[in-house]
Coordinates of C-alpha atoms and ligand atoms in Angstrom, one line a residue:
X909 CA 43.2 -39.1 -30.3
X910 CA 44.5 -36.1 -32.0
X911 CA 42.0 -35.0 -34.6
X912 CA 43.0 -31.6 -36.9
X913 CA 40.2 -29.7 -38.8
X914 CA 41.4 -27.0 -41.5
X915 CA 38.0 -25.4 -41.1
X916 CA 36.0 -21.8 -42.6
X917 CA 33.2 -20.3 -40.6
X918 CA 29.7 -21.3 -40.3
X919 CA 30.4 -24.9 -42.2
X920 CA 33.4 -25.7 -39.9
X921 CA 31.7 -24.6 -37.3
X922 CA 28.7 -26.6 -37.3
X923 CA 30.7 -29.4 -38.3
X924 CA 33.1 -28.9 -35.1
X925 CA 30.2 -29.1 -33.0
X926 CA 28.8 -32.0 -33.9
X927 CA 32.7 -33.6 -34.1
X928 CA 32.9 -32.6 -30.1
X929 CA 29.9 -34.6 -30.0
X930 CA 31.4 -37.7 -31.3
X931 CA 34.5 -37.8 -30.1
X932 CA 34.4 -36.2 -26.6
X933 CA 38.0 -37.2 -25.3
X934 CA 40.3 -35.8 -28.9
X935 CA 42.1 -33.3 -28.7
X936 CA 40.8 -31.5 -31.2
X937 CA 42.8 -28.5 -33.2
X938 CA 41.4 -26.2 -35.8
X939 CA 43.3 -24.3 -38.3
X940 CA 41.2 -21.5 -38.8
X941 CA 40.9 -19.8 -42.3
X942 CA 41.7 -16.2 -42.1
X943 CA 41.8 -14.7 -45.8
X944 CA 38.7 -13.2 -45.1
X945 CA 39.8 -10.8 -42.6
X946 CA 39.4 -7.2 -43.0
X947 CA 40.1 -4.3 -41.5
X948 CA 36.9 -2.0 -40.7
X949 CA 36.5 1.2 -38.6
X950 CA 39.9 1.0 -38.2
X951 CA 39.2 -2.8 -36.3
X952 CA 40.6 -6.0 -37.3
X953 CA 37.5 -8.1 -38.0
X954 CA 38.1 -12.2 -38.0
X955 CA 35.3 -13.3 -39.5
X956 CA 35.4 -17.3 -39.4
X957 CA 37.7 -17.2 -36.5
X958 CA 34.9 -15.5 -34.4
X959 CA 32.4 -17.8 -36.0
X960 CA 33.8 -20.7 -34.9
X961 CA 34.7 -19.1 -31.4
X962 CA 31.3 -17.7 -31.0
X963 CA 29.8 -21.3 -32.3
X964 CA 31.8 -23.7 -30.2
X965 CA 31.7 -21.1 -27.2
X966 CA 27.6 -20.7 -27.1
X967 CA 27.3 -16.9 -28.3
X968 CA 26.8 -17.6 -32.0
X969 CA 23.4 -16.3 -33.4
X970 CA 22.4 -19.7 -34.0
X971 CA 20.0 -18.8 -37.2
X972 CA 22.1 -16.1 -38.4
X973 CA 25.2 -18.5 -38.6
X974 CA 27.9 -15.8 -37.8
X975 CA 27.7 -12.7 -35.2
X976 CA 27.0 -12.7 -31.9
X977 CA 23.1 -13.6 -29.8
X978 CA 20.9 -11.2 -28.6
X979 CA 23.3 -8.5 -30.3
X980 CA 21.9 -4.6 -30.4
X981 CA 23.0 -2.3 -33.0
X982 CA 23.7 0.8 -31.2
X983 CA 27.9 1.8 -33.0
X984 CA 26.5 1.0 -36.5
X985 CA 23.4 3.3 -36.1
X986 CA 25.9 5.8 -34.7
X987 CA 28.4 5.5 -37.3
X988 CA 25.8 5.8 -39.9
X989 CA 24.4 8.9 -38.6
X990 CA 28.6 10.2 -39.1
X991 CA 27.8 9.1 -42.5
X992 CA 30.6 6.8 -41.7
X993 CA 30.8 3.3 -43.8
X994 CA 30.7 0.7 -44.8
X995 CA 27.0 0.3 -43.9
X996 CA 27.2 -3.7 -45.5
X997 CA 28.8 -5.1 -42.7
X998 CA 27.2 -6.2 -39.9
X999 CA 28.8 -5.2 -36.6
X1000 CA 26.8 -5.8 -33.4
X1001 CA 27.9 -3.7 -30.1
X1002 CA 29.1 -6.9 -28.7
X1003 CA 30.6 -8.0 -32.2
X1004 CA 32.8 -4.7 -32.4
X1005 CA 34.3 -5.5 -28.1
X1006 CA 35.4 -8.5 -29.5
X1007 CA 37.5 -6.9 -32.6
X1008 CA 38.3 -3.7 -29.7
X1009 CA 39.8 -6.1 -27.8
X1010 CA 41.9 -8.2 -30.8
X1011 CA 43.0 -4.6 -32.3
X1012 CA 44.2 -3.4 -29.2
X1013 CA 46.3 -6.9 -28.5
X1014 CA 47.8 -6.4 -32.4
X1015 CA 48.3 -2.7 -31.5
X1016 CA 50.2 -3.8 -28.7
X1017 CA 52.3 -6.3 -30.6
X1018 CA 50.8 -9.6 -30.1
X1019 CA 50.7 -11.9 -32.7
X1020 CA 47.0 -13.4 -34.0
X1021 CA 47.7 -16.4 -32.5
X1022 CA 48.1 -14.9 -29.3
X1023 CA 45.5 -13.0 -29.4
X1024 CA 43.2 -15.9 -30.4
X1025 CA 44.2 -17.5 -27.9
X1026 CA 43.3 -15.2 -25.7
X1027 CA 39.6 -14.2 -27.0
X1028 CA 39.2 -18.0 -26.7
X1029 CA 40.5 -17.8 -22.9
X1030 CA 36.7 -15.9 -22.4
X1031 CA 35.0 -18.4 -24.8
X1032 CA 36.5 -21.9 -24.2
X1033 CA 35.5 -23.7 -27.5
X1034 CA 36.6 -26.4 -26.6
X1035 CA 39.7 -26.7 -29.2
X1036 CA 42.6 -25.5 -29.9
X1037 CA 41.7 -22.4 -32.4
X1038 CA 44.9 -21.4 -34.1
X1039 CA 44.9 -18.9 -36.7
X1040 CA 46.6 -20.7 -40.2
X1041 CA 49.0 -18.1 -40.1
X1042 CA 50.3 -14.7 -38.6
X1043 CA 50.5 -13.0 -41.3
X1044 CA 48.3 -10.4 -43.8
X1045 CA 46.6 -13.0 -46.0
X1046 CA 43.2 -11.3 -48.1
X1047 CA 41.2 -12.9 -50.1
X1048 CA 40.3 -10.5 -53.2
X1049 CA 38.0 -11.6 -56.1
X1050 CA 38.2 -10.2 -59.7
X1051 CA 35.3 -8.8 -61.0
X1052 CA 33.9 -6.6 -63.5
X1053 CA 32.6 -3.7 -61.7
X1054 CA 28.8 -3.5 -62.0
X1055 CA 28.6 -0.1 -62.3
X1056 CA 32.4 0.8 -64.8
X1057 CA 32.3 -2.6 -66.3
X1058 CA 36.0 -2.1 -65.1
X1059 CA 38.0 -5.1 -64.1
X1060 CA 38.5 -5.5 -60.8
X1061 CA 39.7 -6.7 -57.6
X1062 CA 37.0 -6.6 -54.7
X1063 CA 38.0 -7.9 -51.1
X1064 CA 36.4 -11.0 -50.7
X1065 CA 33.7 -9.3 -48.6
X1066 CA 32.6 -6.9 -50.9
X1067 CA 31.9 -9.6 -53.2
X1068 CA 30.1 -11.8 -50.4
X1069 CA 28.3 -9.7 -48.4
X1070 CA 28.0 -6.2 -50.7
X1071 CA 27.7 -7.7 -54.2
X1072 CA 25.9 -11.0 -52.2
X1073 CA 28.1 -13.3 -55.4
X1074 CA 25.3 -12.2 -57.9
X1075 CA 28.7 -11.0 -60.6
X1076 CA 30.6 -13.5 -62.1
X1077 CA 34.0 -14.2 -60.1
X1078 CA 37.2 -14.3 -63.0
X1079 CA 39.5 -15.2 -60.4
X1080 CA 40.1 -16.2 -56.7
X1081 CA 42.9 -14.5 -55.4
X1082 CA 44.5 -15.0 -51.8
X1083 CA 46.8 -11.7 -51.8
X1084 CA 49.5 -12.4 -49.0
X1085 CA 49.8 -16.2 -49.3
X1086 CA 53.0 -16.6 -51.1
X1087 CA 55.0 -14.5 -48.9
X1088 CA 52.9 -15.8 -45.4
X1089 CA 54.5 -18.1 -42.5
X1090 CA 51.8 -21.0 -40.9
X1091 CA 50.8 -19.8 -37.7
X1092 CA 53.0 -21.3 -35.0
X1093 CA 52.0 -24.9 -33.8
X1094 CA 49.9 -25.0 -37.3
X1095 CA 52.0 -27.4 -39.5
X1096 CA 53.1 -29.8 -36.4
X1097 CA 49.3 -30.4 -35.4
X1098 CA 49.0 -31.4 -39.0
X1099 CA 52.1 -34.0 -39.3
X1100 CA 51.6 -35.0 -35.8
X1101 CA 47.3 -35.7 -35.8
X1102 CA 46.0 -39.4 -35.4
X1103 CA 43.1 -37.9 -38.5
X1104 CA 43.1 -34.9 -40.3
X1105 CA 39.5 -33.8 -41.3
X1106 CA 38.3 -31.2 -43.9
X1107 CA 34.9 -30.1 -42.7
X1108 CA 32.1 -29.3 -45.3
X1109 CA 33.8 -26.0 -45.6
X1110 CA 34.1 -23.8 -48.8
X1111 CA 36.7 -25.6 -50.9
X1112 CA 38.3 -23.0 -52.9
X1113 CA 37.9 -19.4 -50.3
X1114 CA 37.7 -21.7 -46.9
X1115 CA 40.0 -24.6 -46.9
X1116 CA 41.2 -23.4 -50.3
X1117 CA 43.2 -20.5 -48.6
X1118 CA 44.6 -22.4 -45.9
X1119 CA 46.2 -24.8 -48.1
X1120 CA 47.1 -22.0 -50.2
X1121 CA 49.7 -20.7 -47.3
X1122 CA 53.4 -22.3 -48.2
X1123 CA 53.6 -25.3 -45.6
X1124 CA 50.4 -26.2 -45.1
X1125 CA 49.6 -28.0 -48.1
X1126 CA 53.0 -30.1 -47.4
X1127 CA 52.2 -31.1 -44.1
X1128 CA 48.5 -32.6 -45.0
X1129 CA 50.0 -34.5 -48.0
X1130 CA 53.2 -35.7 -45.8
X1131 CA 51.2 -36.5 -42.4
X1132 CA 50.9 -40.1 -41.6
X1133 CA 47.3 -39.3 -40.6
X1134 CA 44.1 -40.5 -43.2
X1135 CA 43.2 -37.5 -44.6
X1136 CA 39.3 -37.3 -44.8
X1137 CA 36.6 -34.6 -46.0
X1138 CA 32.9 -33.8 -46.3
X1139 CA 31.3 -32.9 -49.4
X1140 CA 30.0 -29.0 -49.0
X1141 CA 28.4 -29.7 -51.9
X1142 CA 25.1 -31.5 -51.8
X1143 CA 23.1 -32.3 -55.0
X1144 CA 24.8 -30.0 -57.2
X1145 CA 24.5 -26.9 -55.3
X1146 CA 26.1 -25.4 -51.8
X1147 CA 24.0 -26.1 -48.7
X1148 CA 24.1 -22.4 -47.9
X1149 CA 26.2 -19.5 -49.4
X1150 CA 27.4 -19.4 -52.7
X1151 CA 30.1 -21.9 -53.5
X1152 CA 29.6 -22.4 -56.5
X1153 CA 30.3 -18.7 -58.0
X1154 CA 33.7 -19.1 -56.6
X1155 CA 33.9 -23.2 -57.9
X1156 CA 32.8 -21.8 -61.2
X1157 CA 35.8 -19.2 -61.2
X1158 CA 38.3 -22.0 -59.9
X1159 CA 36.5 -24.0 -63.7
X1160 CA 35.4 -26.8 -60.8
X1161 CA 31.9 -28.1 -61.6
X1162 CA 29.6 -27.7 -58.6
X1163 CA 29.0 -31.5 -57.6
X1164 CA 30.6 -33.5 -55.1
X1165 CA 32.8 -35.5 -57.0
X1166 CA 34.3 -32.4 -58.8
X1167 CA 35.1 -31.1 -55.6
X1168 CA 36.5 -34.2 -54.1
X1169 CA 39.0 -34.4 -57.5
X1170 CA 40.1 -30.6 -57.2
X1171 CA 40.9 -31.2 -53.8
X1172 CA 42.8 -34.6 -55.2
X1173 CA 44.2 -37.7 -53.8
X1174 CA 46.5 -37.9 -51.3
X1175 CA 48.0 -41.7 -51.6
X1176 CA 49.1 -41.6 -55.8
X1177 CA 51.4 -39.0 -54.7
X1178 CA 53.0 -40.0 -51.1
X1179 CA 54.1 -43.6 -53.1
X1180 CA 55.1 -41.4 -56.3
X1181 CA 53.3 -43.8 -58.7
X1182 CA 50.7 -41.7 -60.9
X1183 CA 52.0 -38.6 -59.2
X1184 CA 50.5 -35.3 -60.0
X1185 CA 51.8 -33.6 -62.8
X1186 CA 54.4 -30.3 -61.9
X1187 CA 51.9 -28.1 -62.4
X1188 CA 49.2 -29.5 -60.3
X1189 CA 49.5 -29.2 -57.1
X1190 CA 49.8 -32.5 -54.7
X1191 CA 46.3 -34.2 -53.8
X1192 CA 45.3 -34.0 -49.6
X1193 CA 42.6 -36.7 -49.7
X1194 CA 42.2 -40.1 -48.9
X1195 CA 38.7 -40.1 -48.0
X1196 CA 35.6 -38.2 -48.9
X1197 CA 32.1 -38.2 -47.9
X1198 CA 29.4 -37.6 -50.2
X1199 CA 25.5 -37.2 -49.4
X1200 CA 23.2 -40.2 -49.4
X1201 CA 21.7 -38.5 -52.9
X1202 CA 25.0 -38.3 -54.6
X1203 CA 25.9 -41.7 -54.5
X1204 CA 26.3 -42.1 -58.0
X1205 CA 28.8 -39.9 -57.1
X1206 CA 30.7 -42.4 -55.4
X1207 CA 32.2 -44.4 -58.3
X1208 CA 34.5 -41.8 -60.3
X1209 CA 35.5 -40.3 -57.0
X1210 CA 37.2 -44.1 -55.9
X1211 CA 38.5 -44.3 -59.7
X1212 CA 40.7 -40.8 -58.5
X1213 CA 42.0 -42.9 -56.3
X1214 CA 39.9 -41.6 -52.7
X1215 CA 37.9 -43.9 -51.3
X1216 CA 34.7 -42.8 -50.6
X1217 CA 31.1 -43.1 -48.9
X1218 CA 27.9 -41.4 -49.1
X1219 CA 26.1 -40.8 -45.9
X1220 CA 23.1 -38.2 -45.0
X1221 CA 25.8 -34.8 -45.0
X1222 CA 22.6 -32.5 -43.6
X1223 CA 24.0 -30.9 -40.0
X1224 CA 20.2 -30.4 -39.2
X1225 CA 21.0 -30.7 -35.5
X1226 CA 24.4 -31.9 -33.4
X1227 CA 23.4 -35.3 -33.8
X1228 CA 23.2 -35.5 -37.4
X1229 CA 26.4 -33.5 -37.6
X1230 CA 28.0 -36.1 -34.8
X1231 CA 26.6 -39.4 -36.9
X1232 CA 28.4 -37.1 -39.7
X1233 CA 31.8 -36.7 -37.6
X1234 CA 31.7 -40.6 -36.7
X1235 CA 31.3 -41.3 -40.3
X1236 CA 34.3 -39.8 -41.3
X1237 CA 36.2 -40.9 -38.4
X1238 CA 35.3 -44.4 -39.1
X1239 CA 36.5 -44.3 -42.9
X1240 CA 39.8 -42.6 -41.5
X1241 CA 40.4 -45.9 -39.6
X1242 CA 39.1 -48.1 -43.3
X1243 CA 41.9 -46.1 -44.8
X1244 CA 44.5 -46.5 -42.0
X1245 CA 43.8 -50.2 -42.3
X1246 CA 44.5 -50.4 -45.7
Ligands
GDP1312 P1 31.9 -19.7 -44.2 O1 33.3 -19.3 -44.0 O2 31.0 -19.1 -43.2 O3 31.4 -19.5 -45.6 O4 31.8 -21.2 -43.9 P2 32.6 -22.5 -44.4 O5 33.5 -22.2 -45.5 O6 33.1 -23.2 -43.2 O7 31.4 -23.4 -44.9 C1 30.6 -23.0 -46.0 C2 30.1 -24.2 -46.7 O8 29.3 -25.0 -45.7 C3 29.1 -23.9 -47.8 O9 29.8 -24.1 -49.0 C4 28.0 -24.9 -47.6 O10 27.7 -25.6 -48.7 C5 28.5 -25.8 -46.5 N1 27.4 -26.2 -45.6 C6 26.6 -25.5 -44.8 N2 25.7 -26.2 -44.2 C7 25.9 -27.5 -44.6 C8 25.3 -28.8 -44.3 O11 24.3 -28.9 -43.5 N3 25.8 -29.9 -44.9 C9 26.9 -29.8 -45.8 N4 27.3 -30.9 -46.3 N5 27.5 -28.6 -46.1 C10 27.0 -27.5 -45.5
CA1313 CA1 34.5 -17.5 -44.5

């Protein structure tokens, strides 16, 4: 079985873990998000390309969620000392060989993908990690500058991991995206997967940018794979992180059903009957998991047309997250079979 995940960091991550769990023989492909690239200390970073390399490849710092284990912080005290910034991102000493080694490749010509692919040669995650595209694709977030009151864009970092999402988000912005290619072997592992599954990632700066790069999007509504996602949103608030400042920026409500009708459904507009109007774009869902405590949920999200379950969505360990993974890979078949 060929299974395709268009997955973000530390929630694709997790999930991928337990989904190697539960389905030891796929083949399993991930379309890694990589809007939140930046470039720092004249490095590329990759942040939820390394997380889910570090994660599936056993040197993740497994409370942390991103980084690398037993990391030491020898460059950043050095760097600091130059007076040399930005001190807000976290780069281990083993962190910064890994973006050494992916600026040097870049330097040299390679493409991402290549290069990926050749940090994962070291790692062996088990899947097939393939950046969603080549290209420069930044997600910047407009804000009001707390200290002007300007308007302004911020690289999605800043507003993360600086501003930690305490300002109000006016708009998500993936600066790039119109003009970017998919990474090679991206939109044929969509079209050509037995399941297509969208982890319990950020909708809007996760799985939300990857759909946002021309071609995706058209492959996961045209595949003849079920389409099926986990809710990220559990209860009416993120499980970690702060979802919903961008949801809120987006106008999506922070619930699970909000979600699942953003992303929309899939079916309506493959058979063109109740397709989506021209300015909305095409739906990607046929099935959607919601936690055990939202299903009351469950009801409006089958009226959009996306049938839907509610199971315990907590990845407390692997086996959680694999009873998680079978879950969805069961209602993929339910939705084959219909
Ligand atoms: P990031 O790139 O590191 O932010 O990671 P992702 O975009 O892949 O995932 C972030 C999302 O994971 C957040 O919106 C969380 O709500 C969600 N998340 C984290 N842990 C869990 C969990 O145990 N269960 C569920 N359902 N969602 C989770
Ligand atoms: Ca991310």
């Amino acid at each position: 079985m060929r299974i395709t995940v268009l997955a973000g960091g530390i929630g694709g991550a997790r999930f991928l873990r337990g989904l190697k769990a539960a389905a030891p023989d796929a083949e399993i492909t991930v379309v890694g998000n990589t809007g939140d690239d930046i470039h720092l200390f004249g490095l590329k970073v990759c942040p939820d390309l390394d997380t889910l390399m570090y994660t599936l490849g056993g040197g993740i710092h497994e409370e942390q969620g991103w980084g690398r284990a037993e990391e030491t912080w020898s460059v950043k005290g050095e760097l600091a000392a130059y007076g040399v910034g930005p001190s807000w991102f976290g780069l281990g000493d083993k962190d910064f060989a890994t973006h050494i080694v992916r600026t040097q490749m870049l330097a040299a010509g390679y493409p991402l993908s290549a290069v990926t692919e050749a940090l994962c040669d070291r790692w062996q995650p088990g899947v097939r990690l393939l950046p969603m595209t080549d290209d420069r694709v930044e997600t910047h977030v407009v804000i009001d500058d707390p200290d002007s009151g300007e308007r302004r864009a911020v690289h999605f970092q800043e507003y993360w991991v600086k501003l930690h999402a305490a300002v109000d988000a006016h708009a998500i912005v993936p600066v790039g995206a119109d003009g970017a290619k998919p990474g090679p072997g991206v939109v044929e592992a969509i079209r050509e997967a037995d399941v297509v599954l969208l982890p319990p990632s950020n909708p809007i700066v996760s799985v939300g940018t990857i759909l946002a790069v021309p071609g995706v999007r058209e492959a996961v509504v045209a595949t003849t794979a079920p389409v099926v996602g986990l809710s990220p949103i559990i209860g009416g608030a993120p499980v970690r992180g702060m979802a919903d400042k961008v949801l809120e920026a987006v106008g999506v409500e922070t619930s699970a059903a909000a979600v699942a009708l953003h992303y929309g459904a899939r079916a309506a507009d493959r058979s063109g009957a109740g397709r989506a109007p021209a300015e909305r774009p095409a739906g990607v869902l046929d099935g959607w998991l919601v936690d055990s405590s939202d299903a009351a949920a469950v009801p409006a999200v089958e009226a959009a047309g996306i049938s839907c379950r509610a199971v315990p969505l907590w990845m407390t360990d692997t086996e959680a997250t694999a009873a998680m993974a079978r879950a969805a890979l069961a209602l993929a078949e339910e939705v084959r079979a219909k």
